[in-house]
Coordinates of N, CA and C in Angstrom, one line a residue:
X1 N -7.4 17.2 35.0 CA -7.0 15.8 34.7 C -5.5 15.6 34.7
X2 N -5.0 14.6 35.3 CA -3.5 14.5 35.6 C -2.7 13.3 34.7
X3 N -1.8 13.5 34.6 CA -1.0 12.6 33.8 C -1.7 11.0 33.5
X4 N -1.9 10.5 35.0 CA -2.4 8.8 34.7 C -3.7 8.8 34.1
X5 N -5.0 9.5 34.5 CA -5.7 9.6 33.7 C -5.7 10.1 32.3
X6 N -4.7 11.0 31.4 CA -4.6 11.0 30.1 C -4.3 10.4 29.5
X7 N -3.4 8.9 30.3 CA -2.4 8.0 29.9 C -4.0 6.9 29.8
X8 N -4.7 6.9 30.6 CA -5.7 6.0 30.8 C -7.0 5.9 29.8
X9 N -7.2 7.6 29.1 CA -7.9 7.6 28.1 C -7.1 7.4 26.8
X10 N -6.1 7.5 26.3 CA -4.9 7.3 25.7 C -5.0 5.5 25.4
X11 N -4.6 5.0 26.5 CA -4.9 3.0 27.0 C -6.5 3.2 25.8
X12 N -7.6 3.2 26.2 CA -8.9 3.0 26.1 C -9.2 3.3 24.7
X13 N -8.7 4.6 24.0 CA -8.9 5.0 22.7 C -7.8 4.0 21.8
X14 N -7.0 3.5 22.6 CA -6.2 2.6 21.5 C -6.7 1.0 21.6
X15 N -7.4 0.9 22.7 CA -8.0 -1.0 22.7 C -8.6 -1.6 21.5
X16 N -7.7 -2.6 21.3 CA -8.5 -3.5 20.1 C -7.9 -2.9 18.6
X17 N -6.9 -1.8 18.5 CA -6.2 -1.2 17.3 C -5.1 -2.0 16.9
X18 N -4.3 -2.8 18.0 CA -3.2 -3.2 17.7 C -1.9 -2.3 17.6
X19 N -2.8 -1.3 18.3 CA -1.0 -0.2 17.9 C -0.4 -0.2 19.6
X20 N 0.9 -0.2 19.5 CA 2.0 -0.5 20.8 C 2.0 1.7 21.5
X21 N 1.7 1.9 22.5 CA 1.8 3.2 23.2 C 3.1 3.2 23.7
X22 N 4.0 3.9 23.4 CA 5.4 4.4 23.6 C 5.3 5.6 24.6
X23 N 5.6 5.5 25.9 CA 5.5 7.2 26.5 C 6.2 7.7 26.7
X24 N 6.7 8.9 26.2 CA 8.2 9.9 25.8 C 8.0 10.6 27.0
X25 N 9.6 10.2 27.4 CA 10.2 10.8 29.0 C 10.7 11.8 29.2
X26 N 10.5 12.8 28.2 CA 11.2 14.0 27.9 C 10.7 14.7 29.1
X27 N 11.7 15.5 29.8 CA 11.5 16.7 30.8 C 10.6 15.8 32.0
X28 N 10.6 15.0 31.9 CA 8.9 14.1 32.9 C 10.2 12.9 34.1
X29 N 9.8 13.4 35.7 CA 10.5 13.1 36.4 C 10.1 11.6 36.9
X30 N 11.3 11.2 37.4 CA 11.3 9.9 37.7 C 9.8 9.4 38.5
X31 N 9.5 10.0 39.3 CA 8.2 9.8 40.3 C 7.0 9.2 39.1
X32 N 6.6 10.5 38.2 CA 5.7 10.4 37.0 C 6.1 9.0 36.6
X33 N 6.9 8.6 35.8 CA 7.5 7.6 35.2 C 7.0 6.4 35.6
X34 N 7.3 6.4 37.2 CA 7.1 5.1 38.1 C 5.7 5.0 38.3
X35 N 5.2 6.0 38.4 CA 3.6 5.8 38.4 C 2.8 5.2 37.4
X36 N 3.0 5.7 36.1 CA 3.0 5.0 34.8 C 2.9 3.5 35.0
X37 N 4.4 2.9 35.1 CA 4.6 1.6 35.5 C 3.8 0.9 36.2
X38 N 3.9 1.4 37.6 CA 2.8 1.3 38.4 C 1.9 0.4 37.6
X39 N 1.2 1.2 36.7 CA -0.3 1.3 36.2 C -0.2 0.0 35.1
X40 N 0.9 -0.5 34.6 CA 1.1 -1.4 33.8 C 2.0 -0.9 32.7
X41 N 2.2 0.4 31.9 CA 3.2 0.9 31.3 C 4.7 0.3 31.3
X42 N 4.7 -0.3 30.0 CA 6.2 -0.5 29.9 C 7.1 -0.5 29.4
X43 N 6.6 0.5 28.0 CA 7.5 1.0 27.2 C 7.4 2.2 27.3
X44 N 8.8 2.7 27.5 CA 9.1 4.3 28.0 C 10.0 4.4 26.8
X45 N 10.1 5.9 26.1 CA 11.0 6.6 25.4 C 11.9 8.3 25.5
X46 N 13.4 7.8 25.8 CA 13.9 8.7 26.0 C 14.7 9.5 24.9
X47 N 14.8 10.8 24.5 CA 15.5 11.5 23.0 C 16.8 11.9 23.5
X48 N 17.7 11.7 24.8 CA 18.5 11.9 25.6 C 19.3 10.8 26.0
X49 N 20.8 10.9 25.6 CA 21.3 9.5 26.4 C 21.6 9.8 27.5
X50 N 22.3 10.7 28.1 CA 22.5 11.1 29.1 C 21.0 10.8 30.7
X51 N 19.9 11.9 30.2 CA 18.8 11.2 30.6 C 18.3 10.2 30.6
X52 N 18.2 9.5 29.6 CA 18.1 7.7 29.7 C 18.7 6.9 30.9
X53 N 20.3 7.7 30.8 CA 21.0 6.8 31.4 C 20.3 6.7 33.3
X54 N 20.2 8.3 33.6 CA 20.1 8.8 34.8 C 18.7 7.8 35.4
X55 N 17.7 7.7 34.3 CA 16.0 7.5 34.4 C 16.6 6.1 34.9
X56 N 16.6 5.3 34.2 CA 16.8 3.8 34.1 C 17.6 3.1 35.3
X57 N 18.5 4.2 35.6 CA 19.2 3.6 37.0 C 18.4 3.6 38.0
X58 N 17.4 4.2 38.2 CA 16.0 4.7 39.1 C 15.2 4.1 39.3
X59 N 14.8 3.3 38.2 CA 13.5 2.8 38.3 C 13.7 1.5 37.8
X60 N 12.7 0.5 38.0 CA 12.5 -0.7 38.1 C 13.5 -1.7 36.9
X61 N 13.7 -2.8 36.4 CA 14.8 -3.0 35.6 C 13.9 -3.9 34.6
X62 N 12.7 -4.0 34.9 CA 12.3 -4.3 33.5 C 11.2 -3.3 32.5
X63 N 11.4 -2.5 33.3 CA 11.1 -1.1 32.1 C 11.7 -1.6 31.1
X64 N 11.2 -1.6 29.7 CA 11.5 -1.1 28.6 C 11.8 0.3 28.0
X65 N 12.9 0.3 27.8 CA 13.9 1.5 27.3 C 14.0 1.6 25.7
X66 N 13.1 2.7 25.4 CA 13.3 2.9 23.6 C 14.3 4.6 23.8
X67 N 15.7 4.2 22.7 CA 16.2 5.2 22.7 C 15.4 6.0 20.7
X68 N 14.9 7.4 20.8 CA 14.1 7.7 20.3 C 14.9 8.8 19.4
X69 N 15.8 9.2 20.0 CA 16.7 11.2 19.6 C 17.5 10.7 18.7
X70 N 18.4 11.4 18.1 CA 19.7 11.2 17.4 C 20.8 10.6 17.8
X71 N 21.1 9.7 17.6 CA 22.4 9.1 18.3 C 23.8 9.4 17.4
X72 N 24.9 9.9 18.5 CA 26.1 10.0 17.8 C 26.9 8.7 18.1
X73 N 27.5 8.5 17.4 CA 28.3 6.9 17.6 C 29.5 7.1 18.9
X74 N 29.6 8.1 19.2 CA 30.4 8.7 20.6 C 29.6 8.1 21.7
X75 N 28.3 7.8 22.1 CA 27.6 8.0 23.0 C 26.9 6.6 23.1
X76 N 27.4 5.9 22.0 CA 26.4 4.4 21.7 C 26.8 3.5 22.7
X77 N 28.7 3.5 23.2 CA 29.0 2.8 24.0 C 28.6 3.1 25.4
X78 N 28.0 4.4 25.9 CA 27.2 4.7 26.8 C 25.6 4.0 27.2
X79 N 25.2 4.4 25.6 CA 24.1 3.5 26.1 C 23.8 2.3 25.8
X80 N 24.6 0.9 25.7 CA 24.1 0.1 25.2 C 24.8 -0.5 26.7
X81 N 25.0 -0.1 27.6 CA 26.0 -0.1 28.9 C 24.4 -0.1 29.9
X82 N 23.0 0.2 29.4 CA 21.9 0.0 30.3 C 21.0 -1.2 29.5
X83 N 21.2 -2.3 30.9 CA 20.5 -3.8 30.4 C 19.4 -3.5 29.8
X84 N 18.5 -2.5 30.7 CA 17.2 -3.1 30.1 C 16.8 -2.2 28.8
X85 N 17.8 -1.6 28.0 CA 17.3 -0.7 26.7 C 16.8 -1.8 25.8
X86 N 15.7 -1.4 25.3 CA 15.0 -2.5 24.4 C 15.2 -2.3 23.1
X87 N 15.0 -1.1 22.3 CA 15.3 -0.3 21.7 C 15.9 0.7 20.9
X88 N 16.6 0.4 19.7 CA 17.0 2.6 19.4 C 16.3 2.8 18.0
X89 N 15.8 3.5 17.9 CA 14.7 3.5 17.1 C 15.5 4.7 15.6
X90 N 16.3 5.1 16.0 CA 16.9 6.3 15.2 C 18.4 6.2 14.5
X91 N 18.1 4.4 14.4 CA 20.0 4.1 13.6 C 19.0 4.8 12.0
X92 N 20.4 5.4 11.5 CA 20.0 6.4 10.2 C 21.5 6.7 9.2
X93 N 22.6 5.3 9.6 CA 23.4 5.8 8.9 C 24.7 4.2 9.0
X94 N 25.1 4.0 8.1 CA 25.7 2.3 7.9 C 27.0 2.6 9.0
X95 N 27.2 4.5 9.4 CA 28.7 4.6 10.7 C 28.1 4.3 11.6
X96 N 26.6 4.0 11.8 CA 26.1 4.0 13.1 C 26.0 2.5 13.2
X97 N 25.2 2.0 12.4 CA 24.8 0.7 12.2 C 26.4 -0.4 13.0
X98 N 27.7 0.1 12.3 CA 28.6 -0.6 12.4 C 29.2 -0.6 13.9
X99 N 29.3 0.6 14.3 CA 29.5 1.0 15.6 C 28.6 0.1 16.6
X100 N 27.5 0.1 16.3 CA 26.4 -0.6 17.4 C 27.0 -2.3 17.0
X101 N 27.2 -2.3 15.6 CA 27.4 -4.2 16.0 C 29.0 -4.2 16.4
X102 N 29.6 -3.4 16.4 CA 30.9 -3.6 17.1 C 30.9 -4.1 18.4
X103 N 30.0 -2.8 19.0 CA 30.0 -2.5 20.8 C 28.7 -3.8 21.1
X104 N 27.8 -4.3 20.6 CA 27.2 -5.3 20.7 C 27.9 -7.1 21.0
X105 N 28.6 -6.6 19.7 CA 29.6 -7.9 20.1 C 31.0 -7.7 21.3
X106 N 30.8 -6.7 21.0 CA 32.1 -6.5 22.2 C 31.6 -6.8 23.8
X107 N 30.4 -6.7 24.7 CA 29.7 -6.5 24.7 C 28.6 -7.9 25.3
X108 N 28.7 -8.6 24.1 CA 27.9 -10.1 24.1 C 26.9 -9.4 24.7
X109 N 26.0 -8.6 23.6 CA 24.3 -8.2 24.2 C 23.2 -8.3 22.5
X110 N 21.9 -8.2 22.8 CA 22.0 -7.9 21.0 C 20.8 -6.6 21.4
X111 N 20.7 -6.2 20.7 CA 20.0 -4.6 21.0 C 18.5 -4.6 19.4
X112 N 17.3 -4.5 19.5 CA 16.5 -4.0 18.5 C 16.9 -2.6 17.9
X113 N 16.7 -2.7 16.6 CA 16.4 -1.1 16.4 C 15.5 -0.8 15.1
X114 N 15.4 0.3 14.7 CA 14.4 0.9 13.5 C 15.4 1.8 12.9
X115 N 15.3 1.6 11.6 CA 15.7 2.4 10.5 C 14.9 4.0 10.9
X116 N 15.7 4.6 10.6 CA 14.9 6.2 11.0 C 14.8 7.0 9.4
X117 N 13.7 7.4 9.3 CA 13.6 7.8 7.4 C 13.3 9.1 7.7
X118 N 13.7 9.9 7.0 CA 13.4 11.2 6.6 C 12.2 11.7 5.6
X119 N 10.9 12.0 6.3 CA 10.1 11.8 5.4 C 9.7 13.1 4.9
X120 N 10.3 14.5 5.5 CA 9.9 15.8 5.3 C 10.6 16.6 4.6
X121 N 11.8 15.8 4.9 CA 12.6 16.8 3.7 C 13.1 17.9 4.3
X122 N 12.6 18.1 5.5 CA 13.3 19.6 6.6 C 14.9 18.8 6.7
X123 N 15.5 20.2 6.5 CA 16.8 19.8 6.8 C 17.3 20.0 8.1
X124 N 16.5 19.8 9.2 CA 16.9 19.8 10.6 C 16.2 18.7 10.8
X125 N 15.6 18.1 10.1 CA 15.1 16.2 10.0 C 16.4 15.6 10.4
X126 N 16.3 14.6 11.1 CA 17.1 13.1 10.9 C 16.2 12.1 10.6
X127 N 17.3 11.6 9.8 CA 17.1 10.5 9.2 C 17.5 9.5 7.6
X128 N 17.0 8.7 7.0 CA 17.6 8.6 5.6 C 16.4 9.6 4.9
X129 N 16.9 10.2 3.8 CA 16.4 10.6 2.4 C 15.4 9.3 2.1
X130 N 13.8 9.7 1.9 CA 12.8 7.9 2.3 C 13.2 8.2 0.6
X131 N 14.0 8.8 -0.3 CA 14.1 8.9 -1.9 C 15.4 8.2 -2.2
X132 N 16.3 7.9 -0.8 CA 17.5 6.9 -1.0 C 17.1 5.9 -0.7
X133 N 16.0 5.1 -1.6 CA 16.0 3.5 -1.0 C 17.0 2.7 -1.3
X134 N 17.8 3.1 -2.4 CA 19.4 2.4 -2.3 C 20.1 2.3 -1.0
X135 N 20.0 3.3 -0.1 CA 20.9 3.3 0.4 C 20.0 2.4 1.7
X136 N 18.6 3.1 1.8 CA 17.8 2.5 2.7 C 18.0 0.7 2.9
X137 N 17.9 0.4 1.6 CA 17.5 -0.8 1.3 C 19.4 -1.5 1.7
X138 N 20.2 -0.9 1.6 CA 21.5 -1.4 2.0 C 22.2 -1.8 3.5
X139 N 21.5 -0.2 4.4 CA 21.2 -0.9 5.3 C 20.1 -1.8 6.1
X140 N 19.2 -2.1 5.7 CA 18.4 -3.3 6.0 C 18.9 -4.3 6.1
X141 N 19.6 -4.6 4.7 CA 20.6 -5.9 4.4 C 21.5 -6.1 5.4
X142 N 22.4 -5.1 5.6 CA 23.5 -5.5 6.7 C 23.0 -5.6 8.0
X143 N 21.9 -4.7 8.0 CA 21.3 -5.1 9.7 C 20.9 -6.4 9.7
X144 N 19.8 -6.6 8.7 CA 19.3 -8.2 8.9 C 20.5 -9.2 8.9
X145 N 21.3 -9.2 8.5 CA 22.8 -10.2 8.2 C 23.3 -10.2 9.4
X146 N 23.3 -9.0 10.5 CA 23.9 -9.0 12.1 C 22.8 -10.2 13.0
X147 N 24.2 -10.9 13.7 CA 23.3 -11.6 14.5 C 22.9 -10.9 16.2
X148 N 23.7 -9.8 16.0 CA 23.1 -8.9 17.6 C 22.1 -8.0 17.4
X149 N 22.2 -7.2 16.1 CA 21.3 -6.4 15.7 C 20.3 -6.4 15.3
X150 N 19.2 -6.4 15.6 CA 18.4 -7.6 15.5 C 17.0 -5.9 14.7
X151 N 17.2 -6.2 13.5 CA 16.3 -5.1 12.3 C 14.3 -5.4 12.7
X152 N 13.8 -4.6 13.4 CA 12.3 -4.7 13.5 C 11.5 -3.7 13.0
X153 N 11.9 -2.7 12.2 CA 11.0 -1.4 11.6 C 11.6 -0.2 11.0
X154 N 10.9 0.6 10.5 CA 10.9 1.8 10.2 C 10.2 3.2 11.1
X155 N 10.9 4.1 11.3 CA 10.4 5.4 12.5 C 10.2 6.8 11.6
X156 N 9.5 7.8 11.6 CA 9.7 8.5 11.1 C 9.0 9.9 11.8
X157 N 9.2 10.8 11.7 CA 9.0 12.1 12.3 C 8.1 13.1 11.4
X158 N 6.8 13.0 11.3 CA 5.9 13.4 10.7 C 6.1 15.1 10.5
X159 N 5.3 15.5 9.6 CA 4.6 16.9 9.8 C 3.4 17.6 9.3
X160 N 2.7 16.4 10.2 CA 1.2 16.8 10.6 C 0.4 16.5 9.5
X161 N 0.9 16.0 8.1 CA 0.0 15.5 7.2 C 0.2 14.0 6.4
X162 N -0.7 13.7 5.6 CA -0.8 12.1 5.6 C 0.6 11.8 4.8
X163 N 1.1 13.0 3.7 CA 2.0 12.9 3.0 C 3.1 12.0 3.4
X164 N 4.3 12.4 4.9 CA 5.3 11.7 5.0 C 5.0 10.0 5.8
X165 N 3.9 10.1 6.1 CA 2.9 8.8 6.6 C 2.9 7.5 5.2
X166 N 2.5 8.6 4.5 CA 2.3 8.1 2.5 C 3.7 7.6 2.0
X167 N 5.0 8.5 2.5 CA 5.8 8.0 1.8 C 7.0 6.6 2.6
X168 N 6.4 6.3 3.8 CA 7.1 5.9 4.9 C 6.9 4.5 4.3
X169 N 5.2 4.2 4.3 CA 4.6 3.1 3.7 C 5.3 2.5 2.5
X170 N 5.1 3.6 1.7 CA 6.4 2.9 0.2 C 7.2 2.7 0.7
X171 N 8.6 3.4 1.3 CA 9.6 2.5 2.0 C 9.1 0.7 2.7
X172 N 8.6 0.6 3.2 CA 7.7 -0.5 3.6 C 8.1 -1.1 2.7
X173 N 7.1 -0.8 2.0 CA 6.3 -1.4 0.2 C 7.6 -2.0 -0.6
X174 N 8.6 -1.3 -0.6 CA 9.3 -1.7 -1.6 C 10.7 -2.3 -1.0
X175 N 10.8 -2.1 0.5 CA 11.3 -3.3 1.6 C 10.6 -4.9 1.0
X176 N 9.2 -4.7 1.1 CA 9.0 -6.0 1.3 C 9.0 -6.6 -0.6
X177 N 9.3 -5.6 -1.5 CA 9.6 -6.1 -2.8 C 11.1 -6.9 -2.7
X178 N 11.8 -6.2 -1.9 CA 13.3 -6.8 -1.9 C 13.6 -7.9 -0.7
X179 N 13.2 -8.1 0.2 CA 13.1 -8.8 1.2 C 12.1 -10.2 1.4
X180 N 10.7 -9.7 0.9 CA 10.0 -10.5 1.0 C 9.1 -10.2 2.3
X181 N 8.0 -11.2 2.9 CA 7.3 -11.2 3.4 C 8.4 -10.4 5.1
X182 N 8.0 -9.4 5.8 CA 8.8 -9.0 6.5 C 8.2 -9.1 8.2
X183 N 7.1 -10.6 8.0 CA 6.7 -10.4 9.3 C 6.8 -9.2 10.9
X184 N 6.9 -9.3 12.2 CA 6.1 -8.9 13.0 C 6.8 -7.2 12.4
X185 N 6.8 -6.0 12.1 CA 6.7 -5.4 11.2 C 6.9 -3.7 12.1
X186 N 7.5 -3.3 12.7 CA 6.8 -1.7 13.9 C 7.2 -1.0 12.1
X187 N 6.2 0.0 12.7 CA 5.8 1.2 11.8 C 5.6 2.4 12.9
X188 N 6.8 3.1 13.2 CA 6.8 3.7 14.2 C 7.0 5.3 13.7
X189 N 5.1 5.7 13.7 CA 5.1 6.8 13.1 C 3.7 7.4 14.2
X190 N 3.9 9.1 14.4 CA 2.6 9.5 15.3 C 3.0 9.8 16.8
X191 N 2.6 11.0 16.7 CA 3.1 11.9 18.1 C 2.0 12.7 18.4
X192 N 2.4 13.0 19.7 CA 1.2 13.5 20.4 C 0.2 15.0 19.5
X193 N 0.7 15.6 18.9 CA -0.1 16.2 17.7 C -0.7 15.5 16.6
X194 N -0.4 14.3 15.9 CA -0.9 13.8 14.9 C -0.9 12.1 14.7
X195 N -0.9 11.3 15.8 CA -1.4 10.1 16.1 C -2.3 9.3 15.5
X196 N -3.8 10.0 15.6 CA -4.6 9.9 15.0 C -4.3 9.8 13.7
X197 N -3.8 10.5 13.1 CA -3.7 10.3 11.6 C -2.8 9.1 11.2
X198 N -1.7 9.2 11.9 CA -0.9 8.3 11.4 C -1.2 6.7 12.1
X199 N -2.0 6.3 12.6 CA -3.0 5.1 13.1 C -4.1 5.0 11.8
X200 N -4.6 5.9 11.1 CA -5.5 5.9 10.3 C -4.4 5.5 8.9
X201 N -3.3 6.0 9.2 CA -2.4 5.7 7.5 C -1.5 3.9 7.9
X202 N -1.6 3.6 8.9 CA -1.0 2.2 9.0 C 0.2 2.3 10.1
X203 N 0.3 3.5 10.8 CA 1.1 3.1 11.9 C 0.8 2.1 13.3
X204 N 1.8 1.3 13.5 CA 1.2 0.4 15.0 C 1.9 0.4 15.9
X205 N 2.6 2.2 15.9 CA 3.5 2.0 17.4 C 3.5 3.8 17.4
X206 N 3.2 4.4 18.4 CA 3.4 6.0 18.8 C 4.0 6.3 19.9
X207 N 4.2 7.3 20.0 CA 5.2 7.8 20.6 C 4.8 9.3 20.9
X208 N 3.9 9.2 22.4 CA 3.4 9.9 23.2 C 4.2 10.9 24.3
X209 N 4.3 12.0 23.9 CA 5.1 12.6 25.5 C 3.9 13.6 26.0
X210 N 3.9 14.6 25.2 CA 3.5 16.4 25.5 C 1.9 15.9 26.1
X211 N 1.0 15.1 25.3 CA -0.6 14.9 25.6 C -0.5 14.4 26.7
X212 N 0.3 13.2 27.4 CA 0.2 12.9 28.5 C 0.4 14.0 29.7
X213 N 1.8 14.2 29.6 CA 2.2 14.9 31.0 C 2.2 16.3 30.6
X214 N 1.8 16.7 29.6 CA 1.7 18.4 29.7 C 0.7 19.2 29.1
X215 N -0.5 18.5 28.8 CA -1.8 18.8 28.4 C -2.0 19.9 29.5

């Protein structure tokens, strides 16, 4: 079975769930990519700015571009330099947050992103401490207050049990104690090992690489 077809059983097992398929571009060559598209695919995810940058020049310009990895604030004016990024899913810090609305206004573009939470506690995790909601809940505020930065979710990096799924939710939970009603809402939790689960605990966005193109 080849990449479009896993991507196609992938499509079919998510019909009617409401959850958004993200396909992580990691190591997976431009050809693959385009084929995807091809097929109707249009949200791609790269953990690489460098490769981001290379992919995106290649292929079609209304790809959707989610940037997915760690971003250093060195590298943000690199990528917010490709039109069609839709995405960075991994701001995790008020030096990052500031830098993006700098280079945004500088710029005149406005860029989505997602709070990135630390829900494991591994200390080779990125992301916030999901036990600093002070600090969590501070950046929210200043994101929502930017008029380029435009605040749509929380992301988190599972480890394979409902636990960091469980605590992502409270972040949620107690966003929408301080905020209020937080309408259209990504919960961007669930990778190609544990999807399943995290669709079952209330995620509506994953983020597919390895099951596709390397089953």
């Amino acid at each position: 079975m080849g990449s479009v077809e896993r991507w196609l059983g992938l499509r079919s097992e998510l019909e009617g769930l409401g959850v958004e398929l993200l396909v992580v571009t990691k190591n997976c060559t431009v050809d693959a990519i385009g084929q995807l598209f091809k097929m109707g695919q249009l949200d791609f995810g790269e953990s690489r700015v460098r490769e981001l940058c290379e992919k995106a020049a290649q292929l079609d310009s209304t790809v959707k571009w989610h940037f997915i990895g760690h971003l250093q604030t060195n590298k943000c004016a690199k990528l917010l330099q490709i039109p069609n990024l839709h995405m960075i899913q991994s701001v995790d810090s008020m030096e990052l947050f500031n830098k993006l609305s700098q280079l945004t206004t500088k710029l005149n573009r406005q860029i989505n992103v997602l709070i990135q939470v630390n829900t494991t506690l591994k200390p080779t995790q990125y992301g916030i401490d999901y036990r600093n909601i002070t600090l969590i809940i501070s950046l929210v505020r200043s994101v929502m207050r930017s008029e380029r930065v435009k605040f749509r979710g929380l992301m988190t990096i599972g480890d394979g049990t409902k636990d960091s799924f469980h605590r992502l939710n409270g972040v949620k939970k107690r966003l929408e104690e301080e905020f209020g009603e937080l309408g259209e809402f990504v919960m961007s939790m669930g990778m190609s090992s544990d999807y399943k689960l995290a669709i079952q605990m209330g995620s509506n966005h994953i983020r597919i690489g390895t099951l596709i193109f390397n089953s």
